[in-house]
mmCIF file of C-alpha atoms in Angstrom:
data_model
loop_
_atom_site.group_PDB
_atom_site.id
_atom_site.type_symbol
_atom_site.label_atom_id
_atom_site.label_comp_id
_atom_site.label_asym_id
_atom_site.label_seq_id
_atom_site.Cartn_x
_atom_site.Cartn_y
_atom_site.Cartn_z
ATOM 1 C CA GLU A 19 71.185 4.911 -12.269
ATOM 2 C CA ALA A 20 73.462 4.089 -15.194
ATOM 3 C CA ASP A 21 76.200 1.512 -14.795
ATOM 4 C CA ILE A 22 77.529 2.219 -18.252
ATOM 5 C CA TYR A 23 78.650 5.707 -19.133
ATOM 6 C CA GLN A 24 79.193 7.380 -22.449
ATOM 7 C CA THR A 25 80.875 10.716 -22.991
ATOM 8 C CA PRO A 26 80.312 13.137 -24.486
ATOM 9 C CA ARG A 27 76.522 13.090 -24.850
ATOM 10 C CA TYR A 28 76.650 15.518 -27.771
ATOM 11 C CA LEU A 29 79.534 16.452 -30.030
ATOM 12 C CA VAL A 30 79.752 18.776 -33.019
ATOM 13 C CA ILE A 31 83.067 18.578 -34.798
ATOM 14 C CA GLY A 32 84.622 19.676 -38.074
ATOM 15 C CA THR A 33 85.493 17.404 -40.971
ATOM 16 C CA GLY A 34 88.918 15.783 -40.721
ATOM 17 C CA LYS A 35 89.171 15.924 -36.944
ATOM 18 C CA LYS A 36 90.135 12.901 -34.874
ATOM 19 C CA ILE A 37 87.647 12.017 -32.160
ATOM 20 C CA THR A 38 87.296 9.402 -29.452
ATOM 21 C CA LEU A 39 83.959 8.423 -27.984
ATOM 22 C CA GLU A 40 84.301 7.102 -24.460
ATOM 23 C CA CYS A 41 82.431 4.156 -22.961
ATOM 24 C CA SER A 42 82.984 2.792 -19.459
ATOM 25 C CA GLN A 43 81.086 0.259 -17.377
ATOM 26 C CA THR A 44 81.354 -0.596 -13.697
ATOM 27 C CA MET A 45 79.724 -4.030 -13.829
ATOM 28 C CA GLY A 46 82.779 -6.098 -14.726
ATOM 29 C CA HIS A 47 81.181 -7.334 -17.960
ATOM 30 C CA ASP A 48 83.514 -8.982 -20.448
ATOM 31 C CA LYS A 49 81.253 -8.460 -23.472
ATOM 32 C CA MET A 50 80.893 -4.954 -24.855
ATOM 33 C CA TYR A 51 79.401 -3.580 -28.066
ATOM 34 C CA TRP A 52 79.194 -0.433 -30.175
ATOM 35 C CA TYR A 53 76.118 0.291 -32.264
ATOM 36 C CA GLN A 54 75.426 3.025 -34.772
ATOM 37 C CA GLN A 55 71.813 4.125 -34.903
ATOM 38 C CA ASP A 56 70.539 5.859 -38.014
ATOM 39 C CA PRO A 57 67.638 8.351 -38.045
ATOM 40 C CA GLY A 58 65.351 5.531 -39.110
ATOM 41 C CA MET A 59 66.055 3.986 -35.696
ATOM 42 C CA GLU A 60 67.629 0.748 -36.887
ATOM 43 C CA LEU A 61 70.633 -0.428 -34.884
ATOM 44 C CA HIS A 62 73.804 -1.466 -36.674
ATOM 45 C CA LEU A 63 76.547 -3.367 -34.848
ATOM 46 C CA ILE A 64 79.917 -1.840 -35.722
ATOM 47 C CA HIS A 65 82.310 -3.339 -33.119
ATOM 48 C CA TYR A 66 82.301 -5.786 -30.250
ATOM 49 C CA SER A 67 84.671 -7.243 -27.686
ATOM 50 C CA TYR A 68 84.599 -10.396 -25.601
ATOM 51 C CA GLY A 69 87.236 -9.219 -23.168
ATOM 52 C CA VAL A 70 90.584 -7.500 -22.753
ATOM 53 C CA ASN A 71 92.607 -7.427 -25.984
ATOM 54 C CA SER A 72 89.651 -8.859 -27.934
ATOM 55 C CA THR A 73 87.993 -6.707 -30.609
ATOM 56 C CA GLU A 74 85.973 -7.642 -33.674
ATOM 57 C CA LYS A 75 84.199 -5.771 -36.454
ATOM 58 C CA GLY A 76 80.455 -6.005 -36.594
ATOM 59 C CA ASP A 77 77.928 -6.306 -39.378
ATOM 60 C CA LEU A 78 78.181 -2.730 -40.595
ATOM 61 C CA SER A 79 81.419 -1.634 -42.178
ATOM 62 C CA SER A 80 82.801 1.287 -40.233
ATOM 63 C CA GLU A 81 85.842 3.497 -40.548
ATOM 64 C CA SER A 82 86.121 3.627 -36.784
ATOM 65 C CA THR A 83 88.438 1.578 -34.585
ATOM 66 C CA VAL A 84 88.150 0.350 -30.995
ATOM 67 C CA SER A 85 90.450 -0.842 -28.253
ATOM 68 C CA ARG A 86 89.980 -2.900 -25.088
ATOM 69 C CA ILE A 87 92.949 -2.498 -22.795
ATOM 70 C CA ARG A 88 90.879 -2.645 -19.609
ATOM 71 C CA THR A 89 87.694 -4.573 -18.910
ATOM 72 C CA GLU A 90 85.758 -1.464 -17.979
ATOM 73 C CA HIS A 91 86.782 0.731 -20.905
ATOM 74 C CA PHE A 92 85.866 0.382 -24.617
ATOM 75 C CA PRO A 93 86.584 3.609 -26.528
ATOM 76 C CA LEU A 94 85.736 4.164 -30.185
ATOM 77 C CA THR A 95 87.964 6.346 -32.385
ATOM 78 C CA LEU A 96 87.417 8.057 -35.702
ATOM 79 C CA GLU A 97 90.767 9.097 -37.161
ATOM 80 C CA SER A 98 89.259 11.568 -39.613
ATOM 81 C CA ALA A 99 85.627 12.507 -39.127
ATOM 82 C CA ARG A 100 83.373 13.018 -42.140
ATOM 83 C CA PRO A 101 79.759 14.221 -42.470
ATOM 84 C CA SER A 102 78.728 10.612 -43.241
ATOM 85 C CA HIS A 103 79.756 9.730 -39.664
ATOM 86 C CA THR A 104 76.976 11.915 -38.297
ATOM 87 C CA SER A 105 74.870 9.550 -36.201
ATOM 88 C CA GLN A 106 73.951 8.345 -32.738
ATOM 89 C CA TYR A 107 76.513 5.922 -31.230
ATOM 90 C CA LEU A 108 75.391 3.523 -28.505
ATOM 91 C CA CYS A 109 77.639 1.453 -26.272
ATOM 92 C CA ALA A 110 76.403 -1.653 -24.460
ATOM 93 C CA SER A 111 77.649 -4.461 -22.246
ATOM 94 C CA ARG A 112 76.242 -7.725 -20.959
ATOM 95 C CA PRO A 113 77.005 -10.438 -18.419
ATOM 96 C CA PRO A 114 77.710 -14.039 -19.506
ATOM 97 C CA GLY A 115 74.782 -16.263 -20.432
ATOM 98 C CA SER A 116 72.064 -16.003 -23.045
ATOM 99 C CA ASN A 117 69.294 -15.116 -20.570
ATOM 100 C CA TYR A 118 70.629 -11.632 -20.041
ATOM 101 C CA GLY A 119 70.098 -8.641 -22.235
ATOM 102 C CA TYR A 120 72.401 -5.732 -22.874
ATOM 103 C CA THR A 121 72.801 -2.697 -20.655
ATOM 104 C CA PHE A 122 73.077 0.396 -22.834
ATOM 105 C CA GLY A 123 74.683 3.751 -22.214
ATOM 106 C CA SER A 124 72.828 6.975 -22.958
ATOM 107 C CA GLY A 125 74.561 7.382 -26.296
ATOM 108 C CA THR A 126 76.687 9.994 -28.034
ATOM 109 C CA ARG A 127 75.065 12.075 -30.734
ATOM 110 C CA LEU A 128 77.808 13.024 -33.164
ATOM 111 C CA THR A 129 77.454 15.732 -35.803
ATOM 112 C CA VAL A 130 80.265 16.299 -38.279
ATOM 113 C CA VAL A 131 80.082 19.586 -40.134
ATOM 114 C CA GLY B 25 70.278 -16.751 -39.584
ATOM 115 C CA ASP B 26 68.292 -15.266 -36.732
ATOM 116 C CA SER B 27 65.906 -12.424 -37.471
ATOM 117 C CA VAL B 28 63.267 -10.307 -35.746
ATOM 118 C CA THR B 29 60.366 -8.613 -37.516
ATOM 119 C CA GLN B 30 58.341 -5.838 -35.891
ATOM 120 C CA MET B 31 55.279 -4.037 -37.103
ATOM 121 C CA GLU B 32 56.122 -0.798 -38.809
ATOM 122 C CA GLY B 33 55.286 2.455 -37.131
ATOM 123 C CA PRO B 34 54.550 4.986 -36.183
ATOM 124 C CA VAL B 35 51.750 3.743 -34.010
ATOM 125 C CA THR B 36 49.582 6.644 -32.875
ATOM 126 C CA LEU B 37 47.142 6.148 -30.002
ATOM 127 C CA SER B 38 45.059 8.261 -27.700
ATOM 128 C CA GLU B 39 45.780 8.172 -23.983
ATOM 129 C CA GLU B 40 44.239 5.145 -22.208
ATOM 130 C CA ALA B 41 43.993 3.138 -25.449
ATOM 131 C CA PHE B 42 45.091 -0.492 -25.667
ATOM 132 C CA LEU B 43 48.496 -1.099 -27.210
ATOM 133 C CA THR B 44 49.779 -4.049 -29.199
ATOM 134 C CA ILE B 45 53.115 -4.036 -31.008
ATOM 135 C CA ASN B 46 53.656 -7.221 -32.978
ATOM 136 C CA CYS B 47 56.962 -9.050 -32.980
ATOM 137 C CA THR B 48 57.780 -12.325 -34.700
ATOM 138 C CA TYR B 49 61.105 -14.057 -34.892
ATOM 139 C CA THR B 50 63.123 -16.697 -36.699
ATOM 140 C CA ALA B 51 65.768 -18.551 -34.724
ATOM 141 C CA THR B 52 67.153 -22.010 -34.191
ATOM 142 C CA GLY B 53 66.899 -23.586 -30.808
ATOM 143 C CA TYR B 54 65.359 -21.792 -27.861
ATOM 144 C CA PRO B 55 66.226 -18.105 -27.841
ATOM 145 C CA SER B 56 65.606 -15.672 -25.023
ATOM 146 C CA LEU B 57 63.337 -12.783 -26.037
ATOM 147 C CA PHE B 58 63.474 -9.133 -24.993
ATOM 148 C CA TRP B 59 61.674 -5.839 -25.372
ATOM 149 C CA TYR B 60 63.665 -2.621 -25.098
ATOM 150 C CA VAL B 61 62.370 0.953 -24.926
ATOM 151 C CA GLN B 62 64.199 4.057 -26.119
ATOM 152 C CA TYR B 63 62.981 7.464 -24.961
ATOM 153 C CA PRO B 64 63.951 10.534 -27.005
ATOM 154 C CA GLY B 65 67.630 11.354 -26.725
ATOM 155 C CA GLU B 66 68.416 8.286 -24.624
ATOM 156 C CA GLY B 67 69.908 4.835 -24.995
ATOM 157 C CA LEU B 68 67.878 1.639 -24.906
ATOM 158 C CA GLN B 69 66.484 0.329 -21.629
ATOM 159 C CA LEU B 70 65.453 -3.243 -21.005
ATOM 160 C CA LEU B 71 61.665 -3.274 -20.566
ATOM 161 C CA LEU B 72 60.975 -6.978 -20.094
ATOM 162 C CA LYS B 73 62.181 -10.406 -21.091
ATOM 163 C CA ALA B 74 61.168 -14.071 -21.322
ATOM 164 C CA THR B 75 63.608 -16.937 -21.427
ATOM 165 C CA LYS B 76 61.455 -19.963 -22.284
ATOM 166 C CA ALA B 77 58.239 -20.884 -24.044
ATOM 167 C CA ASP B 78 54.998 -19.683 -22.390
ATOM 168 C CA ASP B 79 56.900 -17.351 -20.055
ATOM 169 C CA LYS B 80 55.287 -13.949 -19.617
ATOM 170 C CA GLY B 81 57.514 -10.945 -19.094
ATOM 171 C CA SER B 82 55.994 -7.873 -17.475
ATOM 172 C CA ASN B 83 57.073 -4.438 -16.306
ATOM 173 C CA LYS B 84 55.452 -0.993 -15.886
ATOM 174 C CA GLY B 85 52.104 -2.333 -17.118
ATOM 175 C CA PHE B 86 53.601 -3.838 -20.266
ATOM 176 C CA GLU B 87 53.388 -7.570 -20.950
ATOM 177 C CA ALA B 88 54.634 -10.014 -23.567
ATOM 178 C CA THR B 89 54.255 -13.793 -23.767
ATOM 179 C CA TYR B 90 56.798 -16.081 -25.399
ATOM 180 C CA ARG B 91 54.782 -18.072 -27.959
ATOM 181 C CA LYS B 92 56.965 -20.737 -29.487
ATOM 182 C CA GLU B 93 54.187 -22.204 -31.636
ATOM 183 C CA THR B 94 53.677 -18.890 -33.431
ATOM 184 C CA THR B 95 57.281 -17.644 -32.926
ATOM 185 C CA SER B 96 55.900 -14.405 -31.535
ATOM 186 C CA PHE B 97 56.507 -12.063 -28.596
ATOM 187 C CA HIS B 98 53.906 -9.311 -28.963
ATOM 188 C CA LEU B 99 54.074 -6.350 -26.593
ATOM 189 C CA GLU B 100 50.823 -5.230 -24.947
ATOM 190 C CA LYS B 101 49.643 -2.599 -22.516
ATOM 191 C CA GLY B 102 46.076 -2.104 -21.386
ATOM 192 C CA SER B 103 46.085 1.678 -21.050
ATOM 193 C CA VAL B 104 48.875 3.775 -22.535
ATOM 194 C CA GLN B 105 50.000 7.151 -21.233
ATOM 195 C CA VAL B 106 51.618 10.088 -22.981
ATOM 196 C CA SER B 107 54.821 9.173 -21.139
ATOM 197 C CA ASP B 108 54.906 5.833 -22.993
ATOM 198 C CA SER B 109 55.725 7.656 -26.221
ATOM 199 C CA ALA B 110 59.036 6.121 -27.303
ATOM 200 C CA VAL B 111 60.596 3.656 -29.710
ATOM 201 C CA TYR B 112 60.225 -0.030 -28.837
ATOM 202 C CA PHE B 113 62.647 -2.723 -29.972
ATOM 203 C CA CYS B 114 62.069 -6.469 -29.928
ATOM 204 C CA ALA B 115 65.220 -8.612 -29.695
ATOM 205 C CA LEU B 116 66.387 -12.175 -29.242
ATOM 206 C CA THR B 117 69.501 -13.978 -28.137
ATOM 207 C CA GLY B 118 70.242 -16.662 -30.652
ATOM 208 C CA ASN B 119 72.713 -19.486 -30.735
ATOM 209 C CA ASN B 120 75.357 -17.472 -32.535
ATOM 210 C CA ALA B 121 78.836 -17.207 -31.130
ATOM 211 C CA GLY B 122 78.766 -15.000 -28.092
ATOM 212 C CA ASN B 123 74.946 -15.145 -27.816
ATOM 213 C CA MET B 124 74.726 -11.788 -29.536
ATOM 214 C CA LEU B 125 71.388 -9.971 -29.552
ATOM 215 C CA THR B 126 69.469 -9.638 -32.817
ATOM 216 C CA PHE B 127 67.221 -6.554 -32.896
ATOM 217 C CA GLY B 128 64.090 -5.744 -34.826
ATOM 218 C CA GLY B 129 63.849 -2.450 -36.686
ATOM 219 C CA GLY B 130 62.010 -0.638 -33.889
ATOM 220 C CA THR B 131 58.441 0.691 -33.667
ATOM 221 C CA ARG B 132 57.741 4.303 -32.755
ATOM 222 C CA LEU B 133 54.767 4.825 -30.457
ATOM 223 C CA MET B 134 53.133 8.236 -30.141
ATOM 224 C CA VAL B 135 50.455 8.720 -27.501
ATOM 225 C CA LYS B 136 48.273 11.823 -27.725
ATOM 226 C CA PRO B 137 46.489 13.346 -24.720
#
């Protein structure tokens, strides 16, 4: 039973379109993350947030943006999708403390044609 | 900085074979260590964890022991099943700001009947 939800699961969209990938969690976690996963499986951190009104860029440069207006909601937006944005996007959250891992959503597989 | 190194895959085994996936790490201090599993088309799920030296994490027949002297956290299972076919990620929580997780590159396991 997932406590973190991503929608849509799959999305095929044309070049130049604006898209928003949704991520919501019901656990009250302050820390949330967005990862991009390439076909080679490696995970790349693209954005993270430590709470409401807190957003930071991750290790991988990304043309996407995020917002954190509510604790439970951490959407990711691409203003103008390109084929290079085709990837799997994973959202995660975690409770405070270093002994806890992340809880991941099921992911959104994005294809830009 | 912190880093995690996993054995490269794919690892191909017959059903009921013994599994070892090697994981070594570099980190300052005393990180917590994790194994995640990703089934096809899904997000990552926490498989097991260990939070201090000599701890053994276990779940679903999988085990891993936190070895500080060899900075390792190898994943083992005595008898794999076809349903264990997935990608496995080793990760650690370092002493970076926010206790962010550092992931290894992932190891794909394929189990044949």
